[in-house]
PDB file of C-alpha atoms and ligand atoms in Angstrom:
ATOM      1  CA  MET M 255       0.471 -11.016  15.954  1.00  0.00           C
ATOM      2  CA  ALA M 256      -0.999 -13.793  13.860  1.00  0.00           C
ATOM      3  CA  GLN M 257       1.058 -16.968  13.672  1.00  0.00           C
ATOM      4  CA  VAL M 258       3.170 -17.226  10.511  1.00  0.00           C
ATOM      5  CA  VAL M 259       1.793 -19.760   8.009  1.00  0.00           C
ATOM      6  CA  THR M 260       3.741 -20.513   4.826  1.00  0.00           C
ATOM      7  CA  ARG M 261       3.263 -23.059   2.071  1.00  0.00           C
ATOM      8  CA  PHE M 262       4.939 -24.844  -0.809  1.00  0.00           C
ATOM      9  CA  ALA M 263       2.624 -25.454  -3.743  1.00  0.00           C
ATOM     10  CA  PRO M 264       4.129 -27.803  -6.333  1.00  0.00           C
ATOM     11  CA  SER M 265       2.278 -28.937  -9.450  1.00  0.00           C
ATOM     12  CA  PRO M 266       2.544 -32.737  -9.846  1.00  0.00           C
ATOM     13  CA  THR M 267       3.534 -32.499 -13.501  1.00  0.00           C
ATOM     14  CA  GLY M 268       7.165 -33.591 -13.234  1.00  0.00           C
ATOM     15  CA  PRO M 269      10.056 -34.268 -10.875  1.00  0.00           C
ATOM     16  CA  LEU M 270      11.311 -31.722  -8.333  1.00  0.00           C
ATOM     17  CA  HIS M 271      14.612 -30.051  -9.160  1.00  0.00           C
ATOM     18  CA  LEU M 272      16.997 -27.828  -7.233  1.00  0.00           C
ATOM     19  CA  GLY M 273      14.823 -24.758  -7.848  1.00  0.00           C
ATOM     20  CA  HIS M 274      11.819 -26.436  -6.212  1.00  0.00           C
ATOM     21  CA  ALA M 275      13.991 -27.657  -3.349  1.00  0.00           C
ATOM     22  CA  PHE M 276      15.172 -24.094  -2.740  1.00  0.00           C
ATOM     23  CA  SER M 277      11.619 -22.733  -2.787  1.00  0.00           C
ATOM     24  CA  ALA M 278      10.325 -25.447  -0.455  1.00  0.00           C
ATOM     25  CA  LEU M 279      13.241 -24.976   1.954  1.00  0.00           C
ATOM     26  CA  MET M 280      12.807 -21.182   1.978  1.00  0.00           C
ATOM     27  CA  ALA M 281       9.105 -21.430   2.880  1.00  0.00           C
ATOM     28  CA  HIS M 282       9.716 -24.259   5.344  1.00  0.00           C
ATOM     29  CA  ASP M 283      12.687 -22.656   7.103  1.00  0.00           C
ATOM     30  CA  TYR M 284      10.904 -19.309   7.372  1.00  0.00           C
ATOM     31  CA  ALA M 285       7.954 -20.919   9.155  1.00  0.00           C
ATOM     32  CA  ARG M 286      10.276 -22.852  11.454  1.00  0.00           C
ATOM     33  CA  THR M 287      12.359 -19.775  12.411  1.00  0.00           C
ATOM     34  CA  LYS M 288       9.169 -17.891  13.236  1.00  0.00           C
ATOM     35  CA  GLY M 289       7.640 -20.766  15.213  1.00  0.00           C
ATOM     36  CA  GLY M 290       4.874 -20.903  12.606  1.00  0.00           C
ATOM     37  CA  GLN M 291       3.288 -23.530  10.400  1.00  0.00           C
ATOM     38  CA  PHE M 292       4.346 -24.909   7.046  1.00  0.00           C
ATOM     39  CA  LEU M 293       1.728 -26.384   4.708  1.00  0.00           C
ATOM     40  CA  LEU M 294       1.908 -28.364   1.504  1.00  0.00           C
ATOM     41  CA  ARG M 295      -0.540 -27.875  -1.345  1.00  0.00           C
ATOM     42  CA  ILE M 296      -0.620 -30.059  -4.416  1.00  0.00           C
ATOM     43  CA  GLU M 297      -1.618 -27.869  -7.374  1.00  0.00           C
ATOM     44  CA  ASP M 298      -3.320 -30.548  -9.450  1.00  0.00           C
ATOM     45  CA  ILE M 299      -6.132 -28.390 -10.830  1.00  0.00           C
ATOM     46  CA  ASP M 300      -4.945 -29.107 -14.372  1.00  0.00           C
ATOM     47  CA  GLN M 301      -5.884 -32.779 -14.484  1.00  0.00           C
ATOM     48  CA  THR M 302      -4.697 -33.073 -18.076  1.00  0.00           C
ATOM     49  CA  ARG M 303      -1.085 -32.659 -16.897  1.00  0.00           C
ATOM     50  CA  SER M 304      -1.100 -33.808 -13.247  1.00  0.00           C
ATOM     51  CA  ARG M 305      -0.113 -37.383 -12.374  1.00  0.00           C
ATOM     52  CA  PRO M 306      -0.450 -39.164  -8.983  1.00  0.00           C
ATOM     53  CA  MET M 307       2.968 -40.686  -9.689  1.00  0.00           C
ATOM     54  CA  TRP M 308       4.596 -37.246  -9.556  1.00  0.00           C
ATOM     55  CA  GLU M 309       2.750 -36.366  -6.378  1.00  0.00           C
ATOM     56  CA  ALA M 310       4.182 -39.451  -4.678  1.00  0.00           C
ATOM     57  CA  HIS M 311       7.693 -38.559  -5.906  1.00  0.00           C
ATOM     58  CA  ILE M 312       7.340 -34.990  -4.664  1.00  0.00           C
ATOM     59  CA  LEU M 313       6.276 -36.055  -1.157  1.00  0.00           C
ATOM     60  CA  ASP M 314       9.164 -38.512  -1.042  1.00  0.00           C
ATOM     61  CA  ASP M 315      11.750 -35.930  -2.151  1.00  0.00           C
ATOM     62  CA  LEU M 316      10.486 -33.332   0.330  1.00  0.00           C
ATOM     63  CA  THR M 317      10.597 -35.822   3.202  1.00  0.00           C
ATOM     64  CA  TRP M 318      14.123 -36.785   2.192  1.00  0.00           C
ATOM     65  CA  LEU M 319      15.065 -33.091   2.262  1.00  0.00           C
ATOM     66  CA  GLY M 320      14.007 -32.986   5.923  1.00  0.00           C
ATOM     67  CA  ILE M 321      10.822 -31.022   5.265  1.00  0.00           C
ATOM     68  CA  ARG M 322       7.777 -31.773   7.426  1.00  0.00           C
ATOM     69  CA  TRP M 323       4.321 -30.284   6.921  1.00  0.00           C
ATOM     70  CA  ASP M 324       1.958 -29.472   9.754  1.00  0.00           C
ATOM     71  CA  ALA M 325      -1.290 -30.761   8.222  1.00  0.00           C
ATOM     72  CA  PRO M 326      -2.183 -33.356   5.602  1.00  0.00           C
ATOM     73  CA  PRO M 327      -1.337 -32.016   2.099  1.00  0.00           C
ATOM     74  CA  LEU M 328      -4.172 -30.100   0.431  1.00  0.00           C
ATOM     75  CA  ARG M 329      -5.116 -31.019  -3.083  1.00  0.00           C
ATOM     76  CA  GLN M 330      -6.661 -28.453  -5.422  1.00  0.00           C
ATOM     77  CA  SER M 331      -8.772 -31.116  -7.098  1.00  0.00           C
ATOM     78  CA  ASP M 332     -10.622 -31.418  -3.753  1.00  0.00           C
ATOM     79  CA  HIS M 333     -11.512 -27.702  -3.795  1.00  0.00           C
ATOM     80  CA  LEU M 334     -13.359 -27.252  -7.069  1.00  0.00           C
ATOM     81  CA  PRO M 335     -16.604 -26.118  -5.325  1.00  0.00           C
ATOM     82  CA  SER M 336     -14.734 -23.213  -3.680  1.00  0.00           C
ATOM     83  CA  TYR M 337     -13.419 -22.046  -7.076  1.00  0.00           C
ATOM     84  CA  ARG M 338     -16.923 -22.274  -8.511  1.00  0.00           C
ATOM     85  CA  ALA M 339     -18.250 -20.217  -5.566  1.00  0.00           C
ATOM     86  CA  ALA M 340     -15.617 -17.518  -6.191  1.00  0.00           C
ATOM     87  CA  LEU M 341     -16.546 -17.459  -9.891  1.00  0.00           C
ATOM     88  CA  GLN M 342     -20.198 -17.107  -8.907  1.00  0.00           C
ATOM     89  CA  THR M 343     -19.347 -14.065  -6.747  1.00  0.00           C
ATOM     90  CA  LEU M 344     -17.455 -12.426  -9.604  1.00  0.00           C
ATOM     91  CA  TRP M 345     -20.197 -13.331 -12.110  1.00  0.00           C
ATOM     92  CA  ASP M 346     -22.879 -11.836  -9.829  1.00  0.00           C
ATOM     93  CA  ARG M 347     -20.842  -8.629  -9.715  1.00  0.00           C
ATOM     94  CA  GLY M 348     -20.808  -8.499 -13.525  1.00  0.00           C
ATOM     95  CA  LEU M 349     -17.052  -8.999 -13.739  1.00  0.00           C
ATOM     96  CA  LEU M 350     -16.859 -12.133 -15.909  1.00  0.00           C
ATOM     97  CA  TYR M 351     -17.796 -13.031 -19.451  1.00  0.00           C
ATOM     98  CA  PRO M 352     -17.646 -16.273 -21.432  1.00  0.00           C
ATOM     99  CA  CYS M 353     -14.928 -16.528 -24.076  1.00  0.00           C
ATOM    100  CA  HIS M 354     -14.871 -18.905 -27.034  1.00  0.00           C
ATOM    101  CA  CYS M 355     -11.516 -17.934 -28.521  1.00  0.00           C
ATOM    102  CA  ASN M 356      -8.665 -20.386 -28.837  1.00  0.00           C
ATOM    103  CA  ARG M 357      -4.979 -19.473 -28.785  1.00  0.00           C
ATOM    104  CA  ARG M 358      -4.855 -19.126 -32.550  1.00  0.00           C
ATOM    105  CA  ASP M 359      -7.861 -16.740 -32.651  1.00  0.00           C
ATOM    106  CA  ILE M 360      -6.261 -14.584 -29.960  1.00  0.00           C
ATOM    107  CA  LEU M 361      -2.923 -14.380 -31.682  1.00  0.00           C
ATOM    108  CA  ALA M 362      -4.562 -13.578 -35.034  1.00  0.00           C
ATOM    109  CA  ALA M 363      -6.727 -10.808 -33.529  1.00  0.00           C
ATOM    110  CA  ALA M 364      -3.853  -9.395 -31.473  1.00  0.00           C
ATOM    111  CA  SER M 365      -1.518  -9.417 -34.480  1.00  0.00           C
ATOM    112  CA  ALA M 366      -3.931  -7.736 -36.919  1.00  0.00           C
ATOM    113  CA  PRO M 367      -2.010  -5.040 -38.869  1.00  0.00           C
ATOM    114  CA  GLN M 368      -3.795  -2.139 -37.173  1.00  0.00           C
ATOM    115  CA  GLU M 369      -2.891  -3.529 -33.726  1.00  0.00           C
ATOM    116  CA  GLY M 370       0.921  -3.392 -34.094  1.00  0.00           C
ATOM    117  CA  ALA M 371       3.007  -6.009 -32.272  1.00  0.00           C
ATOM    118  CA  PRO M 372       0.896  -8.080 -29.817  1.00  0.00           C
ATOM    119  CA  LEU M 373       1.316  -6.879 -26.236  1.00  0.00           C
ATOM    120  CA  LEU M 374       2.445  -9.424 -23.679  1.00  0.00           C
ATOM    121  CA  GLY M 375       1.139  -9.706 -20.120  1.00  0.00           C
ATOM    122  CA  PRO M 376       1.792 -12.223 -17.323  1.00  0.00           C
ATOM    123  CA  ASP M 377      -0.292 -14.857 -19.140  1.00  0.00           C
ATOM    124  CA  GLY M 378       1.120 -14.276 -22.625  1.00  0.00           C
ATOM    125  CA  VAL M 379      -0.578 -12.241 -25.331  1.00  0.00           C
ATOM    126  CA  ILE M 380      -2.971  -9.689 -23.794  1.00  0.00           C
ATOM    127  CA  TYR M 381      -6.501 -10.613 -24.793  1.00  0.00           C
ATOM    128  CA  PRO M 382      -7.675  -8.346 -27.620  1.00  0.00           C
ATOM    129  CA  GLY M 383     -11.270  -8.371 -26.341  1.00  0.00           C
ATOM    130  CA  THR M 384     -12.973 -10.321 -29.138  1.00  0.00           C
ATOM    131  CA  CYS M 385     -15.639 -11.862 -26.848  1.00  0.00           C
ATOM    132  CA  ARG M 386     -15.925  -8.953 -24.398  1.00  0.00           C
ATOM    133  CA  PRO M 387     -19.612  -7.929 -24.327  1.00  0.00           C
ATOM    134  CA  ASN M 388     -20.812  -4.330 -24.278  1.00  0.00           C
ATOM    135  CA  HIS M 389     -23.368  -5.131 -21.610  1.00  0.00           C
ATOM    136  CA  THR M 390     -22.997  -7.141 -18.420  1.00  0.00           C
ATOM    137  CA  PRO M 391     -23.968 -10.760 -19.178  1.00  0.00           C
ATOM    138  CA  THR M 392     -27.035 -11.966 -17.285  1.00  0.00           C
ATOM    139  CA  GLY M 393     -28.422 -15.409 -16.457  1.00  0.00           C
ATOM    140  CA  PRO M 394     -26.751 -18.241 -14.563  1.00  0.00           C
ATOM    141  CA  LEU M 395     -22.985 -18.646 -14.332  1.00  0.00           C
ATOM    142  CA  PRO M 396     -21.946 -20.511 -17.510  1.00  0.00           C
ATOM    143  CA  GLY M 397     -19.990 -23.740 -17.498  1.00  0.00           C
ATOM    144  CA  PRO M 398     -18.225 -25.935 -16.649  1.00  0.00           C
ATOM    145  CA  GLY M 399     -16.855 -26.386 -20.161  1.00  0.00           C
ATOM    146  CA  VAL M 400     -16.774 -22.667 -20.991  1.00  0.00           C
ATOM    147  CA  ALA M 401     -13.823 -20.327 -20.469  1.00  0.00           C
ATOM    148  CA  LEU M 402     -14.568 -17.269 -18.323  1.00  0.00           C
ATOM    149  CA  ARG M 403     -12.553 -14.056 -18.485  1.00  0.00           C
ATOM    150  CA  LEU M 404     -12.288 -11.187 -16.037  1.00  0.00           C
ATOM    151  CA  ASN M 405     -13.464  -7.870 -17.472  1.00  0.00           C
ATOM    152  CA  MET M 406     -10.441  -5.933 -16.240  1.00  0.00           C
ATOM    153  CA  ALA M 407     -11.760  -2.460 -17.064  1.00  0.00           C
ATOM    154  CA  ARG M 408     -14.936  -3.153 -15.096  1.00  0.00           C
ATOM    155  CA  ALA M 409     -12.952  -4.713 -12.228  1.00  0.00           C
ATOM    156  CA  MET M 410     -10.821  -1.579 -11.944  1.00  0.00           C
ATOM    157  CA  GLN M 411     -13.969   0.568 -12.013  1.00  0.00           C
ATOM    158  CA  VAL M 412     -15.518  -1.488  -9.212  1.00  0.00           C
ATOM    159  CA  LEU M 413     -12.356  -1.216  -7.105  1.00  0.00           C
ATOM    160  CA  GLY M 414     -11.940   2.484  -7.755  1.00  0.00           C
ATOM    161  CA  ASP M 415      -8.284   2.171  -6.706  1.00  0.00           C
ATOM    162  CA  PRO M 416      -5.820   1.062  -9.369  1.00  0.00           C
ATOM    163  CA  SER M 417      -2.896   0.569  -6.933  1.00  0.00           C
ATOM    164  CA  LEU M 418      -2.495  -3.140  -6.365  1.00  0.00           C
ATOM    165  CA  THR M 419      -0.150  -2.774  -3.423  1.00  0.00           C
ATOM    166  CA  TYR M 420       1.183  -5.476  -1.183  1.00  0.00           C
ATOM    167  CA  ILE M 421       4.042  -5.921   1.262  1.00  0.00           C
ATOM    168  CA  GLU M 422       7.166  -7.558  -0.193  1.00  0.00           C
ATOM    169  CA  LEU M 423       8.832  -8.577   3.084  1.00  0.00           C
ATOM    170  CA  GLY M 424       9.317  -5.106   4.436  1.00  0.00           C
ATOM    171  CA  ASP M 425       8.886  -2.978   1.305  1.00  0.00           C
ATOM    172  CA  ALA M 426       5.587  -1.775  -0.088  1.00  0.00           C
ATOM    173  CA  ALA M 427       5.504  -3.059  -3.639  1.00  0.00           C
ATOM    174  CA  THR M 428       3.230  -1.530  -6.242  1.00  0.00           C
ATOM    175  CA  SER M 429       3.224  -3.048  -9.641  1.00  0.00           C
ATOM    176  CA  ALA M 430       1.065  -3.305 -12.747  1.00  0.00           C
ATOM    177  CA  VAL M 431       0.936   0.387 -13.637  1.00  0.00           C
ATOM    178  CA  ASP M 432      -2.289   0.057 -15.621  1.00  0.00           C
ATOM    179  CA  PRO M 433      -3.813  -3.443 -15.277  1.00  0.00           C
ATOM    180  CA  VAL M 434      -6.174  -2.862 -18.205  1.00  0.00           C
ATOM    181  CA  GLN M 435      -3.210  -2.296 -20.528  1.00  0.00           C
ATOM    182  CA  THR M 436      -0.567  -4.483 -18.888  1.00  0.00           C
ATOM    183  CA  ILE M 437      -2.618  -7.510 -17.755  1.00  0.00           C
ATOM    184  CA  GLY M 438      -5.897  -7.355 -19.640  1.00  0.00           C
ATOM    185  CA  ASP M 439      -8.858  -9.738 -19.461  1.00  0.00           C
ATOM    186  CA  ILE M 440      -7.271 -12.847 -17.989  1.00  0.00           C
ATOM    187  CA  VAL M 441      -8.900 -16.292 -17.924  1.00  0.00           C
ATOM    188  CA  LEU M 442     -10.318 -17.169 -14.488  1.00  0.00           C
ATOM    189  CA  SER M 443     -11.930 -20.438 -15.469  1.00  0.00           C
ATOM    190  CA  ARG M 444     -10.678 -22.679 -18.228  1.00  0.00           C
ATOM    191  CA  ARG M 445     -12.695 -24.607 -20.720  1.00  0.00           C
ATOM    192  CA  ASP M 446     -11.058 -27.890 -19.656  1.00  0.00           C
ATOM    193  CA  PHE M 447     -11.268 -27.399 -15.876  1.00  0.00           C
ATOM    194  CA  ILE M 448     -12.968 -25.148 -13.310  1.00  0.00           C
ATOM    195  CA  GLY M 449     -10.818 -22.215 -12.262  1.00  0.00           C
ATOM    196  CA  SER M 450      -7.350 -21.137 -13.322  1.00  0.00           C
ATOM    197  CA  TYR M 451      -3.963 -20.886 -11.660  1.00  0.00           C
ATOM    198  CA  HIS M 452      -4.708 -17.308 -10.518  1.00  0.00           C
ATOM    199  CA  LEU M 453      -8.147 -18.065  -9.101  1.00  0.00           C
ATOM    200  CA  SER M 454      -7.237 -21.281  -7.303  1.00  0.00           C
ATOM    201  CA  VAL M 455      -4.051 -19.885  -5.736  1.00  0.00           C
ATOM    202  CA  THR M 456      -5.956 -16.850  -4.452  1.00  0.00           C
ATOM    203  CA  CYS M 457      -8.791 -18.943  -2.972  1.00  0.00           C
ATOM    204  CA  ASP M 458      -6.461 -21.574  -1.493  1.00  0.00           C
ATOM    205  CA  ASP M 459      -4.015 -19.167   0.139  1.00  0.00           C
ATOM    206  CA  ALA M 460      -6.943 -17.401   1.814  1.00  0.00           C
ATOM    207  CA  ALA M 461      -8.672 -20.639   2.887  1.00  0.00           C
ATOM    208  CA  ALA M 462      -5.435 -21.933   4.452  1.00  0.00           C
ATOM    209  CA  GLN M 463      -4.820 -18.523   6.099  1.00  0.00           C
ATOM    210  CA  ILE M 464      -1.378 -18.259   4.556  1.00  0.00           C
ATOM    211  CA  THR M 465       0.351 -15.202   6.029  1.00  0.00           C
ATOM    212  CA  HIS M 466       3.527 -15.320   3.892  1.00  0.00           C
ATOM    213  CA  VAL M 467       3.596 -16.450   0.275  1.00  0.00           C
ATOM    214  CA  ILE M 468       7.228 -17.381  -0.390  1.00  0.00           C
ATOM    215  CA  ARG M 469       7.818 -18.306  -4.033  1.00  0.00           C
ATOM    216  CA  GLY M 470      10.159 -17.667  -6.944  1.00  0.00           C
ATOM    217  CA  ALA M 471      10.722 -14.275  -8.551  1.00  0.00           C
ATOM    218  CA  ASP M 472       9.289 -15.729 -11.781  1.00  0.00           C
ATOM    219  CA  LEU M 473       5.840 -15.563 -10.167  1.00  0.00           C
ATOM    220  CA  ALA M 474       6.153 -11.919  -9.070  1.00  0.00           C
ATOM    221  CA  GLN M 475       4.324 -10.723 -12.160  1.00  0.00           C
ATOM    222  CA  ALA M 476       1.294 -12.825 -11.188  1.00  0.00           C
ATOM    223  CA  THR M 477       1.096 -11.226  -7.741  1.00  0.00           C
ATOM    224  CA  PRO M 478      -0.773  -8.038  -8.762  1.00  0.00           C
ATOM    225  CA  ILE M 479      -3.427 -10.332 -10.279  1.00  0.00           C
ATOM    226  CA  HIS M 480      -3.715 -12.227  -7.010  1.00  0.00           C
ATOM    227  CA  VAL M 481      -3.944  -8.964  -5.040  1.00  0.00           C
ATOM    228  CA  LEU M 482      -6.663  -7.775  -7.407  1.00  0.00           C
ATOM    229  CA  LEU M 483      -8.649 -10.999  -6.932  1.00  0.00           C
ATOM    230  CA  GLN M 484      -8.232 -10.762  -3.155  1.00  0.00           C
ATOM    231  CA  LYS M 485      -9.725  -7.271  -3.250  1.00  0.00           C
ATOM    232  CA  LEU M 486     -12.603  -8.304  -5.496  1.00  0.00           C
ATOM    233  CA  LEU M 487     -13.405 -11.357  -3.363  1.00  0.00           C
ATOM    234  CA  GLY M 488     -12.944  -9.611   0.009  1.00  0.00           C
ATOM    235  CA  LEU M 489      -9.959 -11.778   0.997  1.00  0.00           C
ATOM    236  CA  PRO M 490      -6.882 -10.684   2.973  1.00  0.00           C
ATOM    237  CA  THR M 491      -3.594  -9.963   1.173  1.00  0.00           C
ATOM    238  CA  PRO M 492      -0.682 -11.953   2.613  1.00  0.00           C
ATOM    239  CA  THR M 493       2.909 -10.726   2.730  1.00  0.00           C
ATOM    240  CA  TYR M 494       4.953 -11.846  -0.280  1.00  0.00           C
ATOM    241  CA  TRP M 495       8.572 -12.848  -0.684  1.00  0.00           C
ATOM    242  CA  HIS M 496       9.675 -13.512  -4.261  1.00  0.00           C
ATOM    243  CA  HIS M 497      13.006 -15.207  -3.817  1.00  0.00           C
ATOM    244  CA  ARG M 498      15.930 -15.470  -6.242  1.00  0.00           C
ATOM    245  CA  LEU M 499      15.835 -18.240  -8.838  1.00  0.00           C
ATOM    246  CA  ILE M 500      18.242 -21.148  -9.020  1.00  0.00           C
ATOM    247  CA  ARG M 501      19.947 -21.203 -12.409  1.00  0.00           C
ATOM    248  CA  ASP M 502      21.980 -23.742 -14.332  1.00  0.00           C
ATOM    249  CA  ASP M 503      25.658 -23.305 -15.287  1.00  0.00           C
ATOM    250  CA  GLN M 504      24.628 -21.193 -18.289  1.00  0.00           C
ATOM    251  CA  GLY M 505      22.587 -18.897 -16.053  1.00  0.00           C
ATOM    252  CA  LYS M 506      19.267 -20.267 -17.341  1.00  0.00           C
ATOM    253  CA  ARG M 507      16.341 -20.820 -14.986  1.00  0.00           C
ATOM    254  CA  LEU M 508      15.862 -24.532 -14.239  1.00  0.00           C
ATOM    255  CA  ALA M 509      12.939 -26.266 -15.905  1.00  0.00           C
ATOM    256  CA  LYS M 510      11.250 -29.561 -15.104  1.00  0.00           C
ATOM    257  CA  ARG M 511      13.058 -31.202 -18.026  1.00  0.00           C
ATOM    258  CA  ASP M 512      16.541 -30.351 -16.656  1.00  0.00           C
ATOM    259  CA  ASP M 513      17.519 -33.845 -15.596  1.00  0.00           C
ATOM    260  CA  ALA M 514      20.876 -32.705 -14.230  1.00  0.00           C
ATOM    261  CA  ALA M 515      19.126 -30.758 -11.492  1.00  0.00           C
ATOM    262  CA  ALA M 516      16.433 -33.336 -10.668  1.00  0.00           C
ATOM    263  CA  LEU M 517      16.529 -34.231  -6.989  1.00  0.00           C
ATOM    264  CA  SER M 518      16.002 -37.914  -7.730  1.00  0.00           C
ATOM    265  CA  GLY M 519      19.176 -38.030  -9.847  1.00  0.00           C
ATOM    266  CA  LEU M 520      21.194 -36.176  -7.235  1.00  0.00           C
ATOM    267  CA  ARG M 521      19.897 -38.554  -4.579  1.00  0.00           C
ATOM    268  CA  THR M 522      20.866 -41.589  -6.634  1.00  0.00           C
ATOM    269  CA  ALA M 523      24.309 -40.085  -7.160  1.00  0.00           C
ATOM    270  CA  GLY M 524      24.728 -40.027  -3.378  1.00  0.00           C
ATOM    271  CA  ALA M 525      23.969 -36.388  -2.481  1.00  0.00           C
ATOM    272  CA  THR M 526      22.645 -35.719   1.027  1.00  0.00           C
ATOM    273  CA  ALA M 527      20.003 -33.193   2.054  1.00  0.00           C
ATOM    274  CA  GLN M 528      22.851 -31.043   3.420  1.00  0.00           C
ATOM    275  CA  ASP M 529      24.536 -31.160  -0.010  1.00  0.00           C
ATOM    276  CA  ILE M 530      21.329 -29.890  -1.611  1.00  0.00           C
ATOM    277  CA  ARG M 531      21.151 -27.016   0.879  1.00  0.00           C
ATOM    278  CA  ARG M 532      24.731 -26.122   0.041  1.00  0.00           C
ATOM    279  CA  MET M 533      24.112 -26.360  -3.714  1.00  0.00           C
ATOM    280  CA  VAL M 534      21.289 -23.813  -3.526  1.00  0.00           C
ATOM    281  CA  GLY M 535      23.263 -21.508  -1.250  1.00  0.00           C
ATOM    282  CA  LEU M 536      21.425 -22.133   2.025  1.00  0.00           C
TER     283      LEU M 536
HETATM  284  N1  LIG F 167       2.191 -24.431  -8.581  1.00  0.00           N
HETATM  285  C1  LIG F 167       3.078 -23.365  -8.921  1.00  0.00           C
HETATM  286  C2  LIG F 167       4.352 -23.938  -9.530  1.00  0.00           C
HETATM  287  O1  LIG F 167       4.562 -25.114  -9.520  1.00  0.00           O
HETATM  288  C3  LIG F 167       3.440 -22.497  -7.726  1.00  0.00           C
HETATM  289  C4  LIG F 167       2.341 -21.595  -7.352  1.00  0.00           C
HETATM  290  C5  LIG F 167       2.638 -20.602  -6.237  1.00  0.00           C
HETATM  291  O2  LIG F 167       3.586 -20.786  -5.454  1.00  0.00           O
HETATM  292  O3  LIG F 167       1.890 -19.646  -6.115  1.00  0.00           O
HETATM  293  O4  LIG F 167       5.161 -23.204 -10.051  1.00  0.00           O
END
């Protein structure tokens, strides 16, 4: 059997809180119990929001928690050519088209009276198809500087199998009943940077040979998209484990702005790594 490889993939856009600590510990501990490897990936693809200062804080907090990674941390900003190559593959297969809509255009088109209430997918309002061409676009891959969307109907045609199945630690999970209706034409490359969360995560997990993606249940709705991209790009599908979320006293999911749960504050107040483990129920 292949060696277990897990990862923690924080975005350096704010301080780590208890929810991140739980996620990192889950992925780390799983690799350690299985005699596998644990990797760290800094998801800094969105350079408008990422800050080196946060990256340094994150590494410091993780080390303090007793987490060790088995290779130097990967940084998404170092992998832009691999995202561009994946876009090229999808473009060559006629699965992408350029989109010039902004958020306001999309909301207006999706809320037009004849459309009823706008439908929501994993990325917000499902794209109403304003820029979707009738014919496959030709010529060189557009961009950078242009948003590219996946033509979901064409992608499903190409796959010929609408079941985006994957293993959820032990159970076969099938989700996204009809991706054309429930996910729609998602953005795979943004106007302001090459790639998108979905594309970069899919490429990076495959490149690092991640066998088990252990992450919060809030990301479960993105997983069918990642499975779809794996199939379209000929990449393996890892096993997934979408773990419970750590909530505040009111039962709300923790956000980066929840200072009370920030690891740095808890550290300053004298908490130990063992205390953190206890607080998240480990
Ligand atoms: N970078 C994402 C986050 O901070 C996690 C992505 C993933 O685990 O797939 O929420």
